Short mmCIF file of C-alpha atoms in Angstrom, two decimals:
data_model
loop_
_atom_site.label_atom_id
_atom_site.label_comp_id
_atom_site.label_asym_id
_atom_site.label_seq_id
_atom_site.Cartn_x
_atom_site.Cartn_y
_atom_site.Cartn_z
CA MET D 218 -63.53 -145.57 138.87
CA PHE D 219 -61.55 -145.91 142.10
CA ALA D 220 -58.33 -146.41 140.12
CA ASP D 221 -59.15 -143.30 138.08
CA PHE D 222 -59.80 -141.40 141.30
CA GLN D 223 -56.42 -142.44 142.76
CA TYR D 224 -54.65 -141.47 139.54
CA LEU D 225 -56.47 -138.13 139.41
CA ILE D 226 -55.57 -137.19 142.98
CA ALA D 227 -51.95 -138.32 142.61
CA THR D 228 -51.45 -136.50 139.32
CA TYR D 229 -53.64 -133.42 139.65
CA GLY D 230 -54.14 -133.07 143.42
CA GLN D 231 -52.14 -129.86 143.67
CA SER D 232 -53.84 -128.47 140.59
CA PHE D 233 -57.26 -129.11 142.13
CA ILE D 234 -56.27 -127.31 145.33
CA ALA D 235 -54.91 -124.33 143.39
CA ALA D 236 -58.02 -124.17 141.20
CA TYR D 237 -60.28 -124.48 144.24
CA LEU D 238 -58.53 -121.50 145.85
CA VAL D 239 -59.02 -119.49 142.66
CA SER D 240 -62.73 -120.36 142.69
CA LEU D 241 -62.95 -119.36 146.35
CA ARG D 242 -61.19 -116.06 145.66
CA ILE D 243 -63.59 -115.22 142.84
CA ALA D 244 -66.61 -116.23 144.95
CA VAL D 245 -65.52 -114.39 148.11
CA LEU D 246 -64.70 -111.17 146.27
CA GLY D 247 -67.92 -111.44 144.28
CA PHE D 248 -70.08 -112.00 147.36
CA VAL D 249 -68.37 -109.49 149.67
CA GLY D 250 -68.32 -106.86 146.93
CA GLY D 251 -71.97 -107.53 146.15
CA PHE D 252 -72.91 -107.38 149.83
CA LEU D 253 -71.22 -104.00 150.32
CA VAL D 254 -72.82 -102.61 147.17
CA SER D 255 -76.21 -103.95 148.30
CA ILE D 256 -76.00 -101.95 151.54
CA LEU D 257 -75.49 -98.75 149.55
CA LEU D 258 -78.31 -99.75 147.22
CA THR D 259 -80.61 -100.48 150.14
CA VAL D 260 -79.93 -97.12 151.76
CA ALA D 261 -80.68 -95.44 148.45
CA ARG D 262 -83.80 -97.57 148.00
CA VAL D 263 -85.33 -96.38 151.28
CA SER D 264 -84.17 -92.79 150.86
CA PRO D 265 -86.70 -89.95 150.59
CA ILE D 266 -85.47 -89.14 147.04
CA PRO D 267 -87.87 -90.69 144.46
CA PRO D 268 -85.46 -90.61 141.45
CA LEU D 269 -82.81 -92.40 143.52
CA ARG D 270 -85.29 -95.05 144.63
CA GLY D 271 -86.39 -95.52 141.04
CA ALA D 272 -82.84 -95.90 139.76
CA VAL D 273 -82.07 -98.57 142.38
CA THR D 274 -85.27 -100.44 141.53
CA VAL D 275 -84.26 -100.51 137.85
CA TYR D 276 -80.76 -101.73 138.82
CA VAL D 277 -82.13 -104.52 140.97
CA GLU D 278 -84.68 -105.70 138.42
CA VAL D 279 -82.17 -105.66 135.56
CA PHE D 280 -79.34 -107.55 137.24
CA ARG D 281 -81.61 -109.85 139.27
CA ASN D 282 -83.06 -111.18 136.04
CA MET D 283 -79.81 -111.39 134.07
CA PRO D 284 -77.83 -114.66 133.96
CA VAL D 285 -74.27 -114.29 135.22
CA LEU D 286 -73.03 -115.92 132.01
CA CYS D 287 -74.72 -113.34 129.77
CA LEU D 288 -73.39 -110.51 131.92
CA LEU D 289 -69.86 -111.93 131.83
CA VAL D 290 -69.96 -112.26 128.04
CA PHE D 291 -71.12 -108.64 127.79
CA ILE D 292 -68.35 -107.39 130.11
CA VAL D 293 -65.62 -109.37 128.35
CA TYR D 294 -66.62 -108.95 124.72
CA ALA D 295 -68.86 -105.86 124.48
CA LEU D 296 -67.31 -103.35 126.89
CA PRO D 297 -63.97 -103.27 125.01
CA ASP D 298 -65.87 -101.77 122.08
CA LEU D 299 -66.70 -98.89 124.43
CA GLY D 300 -63.08 -98.51 125.45
CA ILE D 301 -63.51 -100.35 128.78
CA VAL D 302 -61.12 -103.29 129.07
CA ALA D 303 -60.67 -105.51 132.14
CA ASP D 304 -58.76 -108.71 132.74
CA TYR D 305 -60.76 -111.94 132.73
CA GLU D 306 -60.76 -112.68 136.45
CA PRO D 307 -61.83 -109.15 137.47
CA SER D 308 -64.54 -109.39 134.81
CA ALA D 309 -65.89 -112.58 136.38
CA ILE D 310 -65.79 -110.96 139.83
CA LEU D 311 -67.58 -107.85 138.52
CA ALA D 312 -70.34 -109.98 136.98
CA LEU D 313 -70.85 -111.73 140.32
CA VAL D 314 -70.84 -108.42 142.21
CA LEU D 315 -73.52 -106.93 139.97
CA VAL D 316 -75.81 -109.95 140.17
CA SER D 317 -75.25 -110.76 143.86
CA SER D 318 -75.75 -107.12 144.90
CA SER D 319 -79.17 -107.07 143.26
CA PHE D 320 -80.27 -110.23 145.09
CA ALA D 321 -78.75 -109.06 148.38
CA CYS D 322 -80.53 -105.71 148.05
CA GLU D 323 -83.83 -107.52 147.55
CA ASN D 324 -83.10 -109.69 150.59
CA LEU D 325 -82.43 -106.60 152.68
CA ARG D 326 -85.63 -104.98 151.45
CA THR D 327 -87.49 -108.06 152.69
CA GLY D 328 -85.70 -107.78 156.03
CA ILE D 329 -86.67 -104.12 156.31
CA ASN D 330 -90.31 -105.05 155.76
CA THR D 331 -90.18 -107.17 158.94
CA ILE D 332 -89.39 -104.10 161.07
CA ASP D 333 -92.31 -102.62 162.98
CA ALA D 334 -93.16 -99.23 161.48
CA GLY D 335 -93.76 -97.96 165.01
CA GLN D 336 -90.00 -98.07 165.65
CA ILE D 337 -89.38 -95.73 162.73
CA GLN D 338 -92.10 -93.36 163.88
CA ALA D 339 -90.71 -93.36 167.42
CA ALA D 340 -87.23 -92.58 166.10
CA ARG D 341 -88.58 -89.69 164.07
CA SER D 342 -90.45 -88.35 167.08
CA LEU D 343 -87.13 -88.32 168.95
CA GLY D 344 -85.65 -86.14 166.24
CA LEU D 345 -83.39 -88.73 164.62
CA GLY D 346 -82.44 -88.05 161.01
CA PHE D 347 -82.61 -90.43 158.04
CA GLY D 348 -78.99 -91.54 158.37
CA GLN D 349 -79.32 -92.23 162.10
CA ILE D 350 -82.53 -94.21 161.64
CA VAL D 351 -81.08 -96.33 158.85
CA GLY D 352 -77.73 -96.92 160.56
CA SER D 353 -78.95 -97.64 164.09
CA ILE D 354 -82.41 -99.15 163.58
CA VAL D 355 -83.16 -100.28 160.04
CA LEU D 356 -79.98 -101.97 158.77
CA PRO D 357 -79.01 -103.85 161.98
CA GLN D 358 -82.46 -105.45 162.26
CA ALA D 359 -82.71 -106.12 158.53
CA LEU D 360 -79.31 -107.85 158.49
CA ARG D 361 -80.26 -110.10 161.41
CA ALA D 362 -83.49 -111.07 159.63
CA VAL D 363 -81.87 -112.16 156.37
CA VAL D 364 -79.01 -114.42 157.49
CA GLN D 365 -80.41 -117.51 155.78
CA PRO D 366 -81.25 -115.78 152.48
CA MET D 367 -77.72 -114.37 152.48
CA VAL D 368 -76.29 -117.83 153.16
CA THR D 369 -78.25 -119.18 150.20
CA LEU D 370 -76.94 -116.32 148.08
CA ALA D 371 -73.36 -117.03 149.18
CA ILE D 372 -73.71 -120.68 148.13
CA SER D 373 -75.18 -119.56 144.81
CA VAL D 374 -72.23 -117.22 144.23
CA VAL D 375 -69.77 -120.07 144.89
CA ILE D 376 -71.56 -122.20 142.32
CA SER D 377 -71.80 -119.30 139.85
CA SER D 378 -68.06 -118.74 140.08
CA SER D 379 -67.83 -121.64 137.63
CA VAL D 380 -68.65 -119.18 134.82
CA GLY D 381 -64.98 -118.27 135.05
CA SER D 382 -64.33 -121.48 133.09
CA LEU D 383 -65.81 -119.83 130.00
CA VAL D 384 -63.12 -117.16 129.78
CA PRO D 385 -59.36 -117.76 129.71
CA ILE D 386 -58.50 -116.90 133.32
CA ALA D 387 -54.74 -117.07 133.80
CA HIS D 388 -55.03 -119.34 136.85
CA LYS D 389 -57.69 -121.97 136.17
CA GLU D 390 -60.67 -122.07 138.47
CA LEU D 391 -62.21 -125.42 139.42
CA THR D 392 -64.60 -126.01 136.53
CA GLY D 393 -62.05 -124.74 134.02
CA LEU D 394 -59.51 -127.21 135.38
CA VAL D 395 -62.00 -130.06 134.97
CA ALA D 396 -62.49 -129.16 131.31
CA GLU D 397 -58.74 -128.93 130.80
CA ILE D 398 -58.08 -132.32 132.40
CA ASN D 399 -60.83 -134.04 130.43
CA ASN D 400 -59.42 -132.61 127.21
CA ALA D 401 -56.06 -134.17 128.05
CA GLU D 402 -57.15 -137.38 129.83
CA ALA D 403 -59.93 -139.91 129.30
CA LEU D 404 -61.10 -139.78 132.92
CA GLY D 405 -64.72 -138.92 132.22
CA VAL D 406 -67.08 -138.52 135.14
CA THR D 407 -64.40 -138.98 137.83
CA THR D 408 -62.98 -135.51 137.24
CA PHE D 409 -66.43 -133.93 137.50
CA LEU D 410 -67.11 -135.93 140.66
CA VAL D 411 -64.01 -134.54 142.42
CA ALA D 412 -64.97 -130.98 141.52
CA ALA D 413 -68.60 -131.58 142.54
CA LEU D 414 -67.50 -132.87 145.96
CA MET D 415 -65.42 -129.73 146.49
CA TYR D 416 -68.40 -127.51 145.61
CA VAL D 417 -70.68 -129.54 147.89
CA PHE D 418 -68.19 -129.34 150.76
CA THR D 419 -68.01 -125.56 150.37
CA GLY D 420 -71.78 -125.22 150.31
CA LEU D 421 -72.19 -127.37 153.42
CA LEU D 422 -69.52 -125.37 155.24
CA ILE D 423 -71.21 -122.07 154.37
CA ALA D 424 -74.59 -123.46 155.50
CA PHE D 425 -73.06 -124.65 158.80
CA LEU D 426 -71.46 -121.28 159.49
CA GLY D 427 -74.71 -119.56 158.55
CA ARG D 428 -76.68 -121.61 161.08
CA ARG D 429 -74.12 -120.81 163.79
CA LEU D 430 -74.33 -117.11 162.98
CA GLU D 431 -78.13 -117.16 162.97
CA ARG D 432 -78.25 -118.82 166.40
CA ARG D 433 -75.77 -116.33 167.82
CA LEU D 434 -77.73 -113.38 166.46
CA ALA D 435 -80.93 -114.85 167.90
CA ILE D 436 -79.31 -114.78 171.37
CA TRP D 437 -78.31 -111.14 170.90
CA ARG D 438 -81.85 -110.04 170.04
#
């Protein structure tokens, strides 16, 4: 196996780095996009407009319970029948945004539930409006309370970026590269091991940064 590992790194080292960067790009855009959408969803979910709250609840429940793979297949192969066509990589990113935003919105709802209702009542008694209460009281505290769930979600998005291997992305992501190499070479488990180590390294790095952020936010409280 060690000889296979040496051969793999010498022959495909640059390809692994390029594919890893593609996977990171898909994951980062999917998570950041989902996080930004989740903030809008959360604001709508706590708004005083019942139909808006209901629509967000339906959104969250639908995409939170839908596998990323099924959603990607729908975006790539079903939406063109409706006249909506997107390239493969943006389709993978969109699938991750939709799913991650639903989980992030649920995380933020949990964070909001940790806020003492007395703070909201006090803000209202001071004459603050809905937007001021949400922007200055609710969201800052909710975000501080859900650092670890968001870290877990970020790791999950990195892992889920591997669904990009199921569509012909122009620049291969990590799992797609593994499949391509194993179709051309008889390297077996060694190729999967290299990719797995890269995923594990990324997850550990995200977890480390998440712990640092959580400690820093705890000092600021």
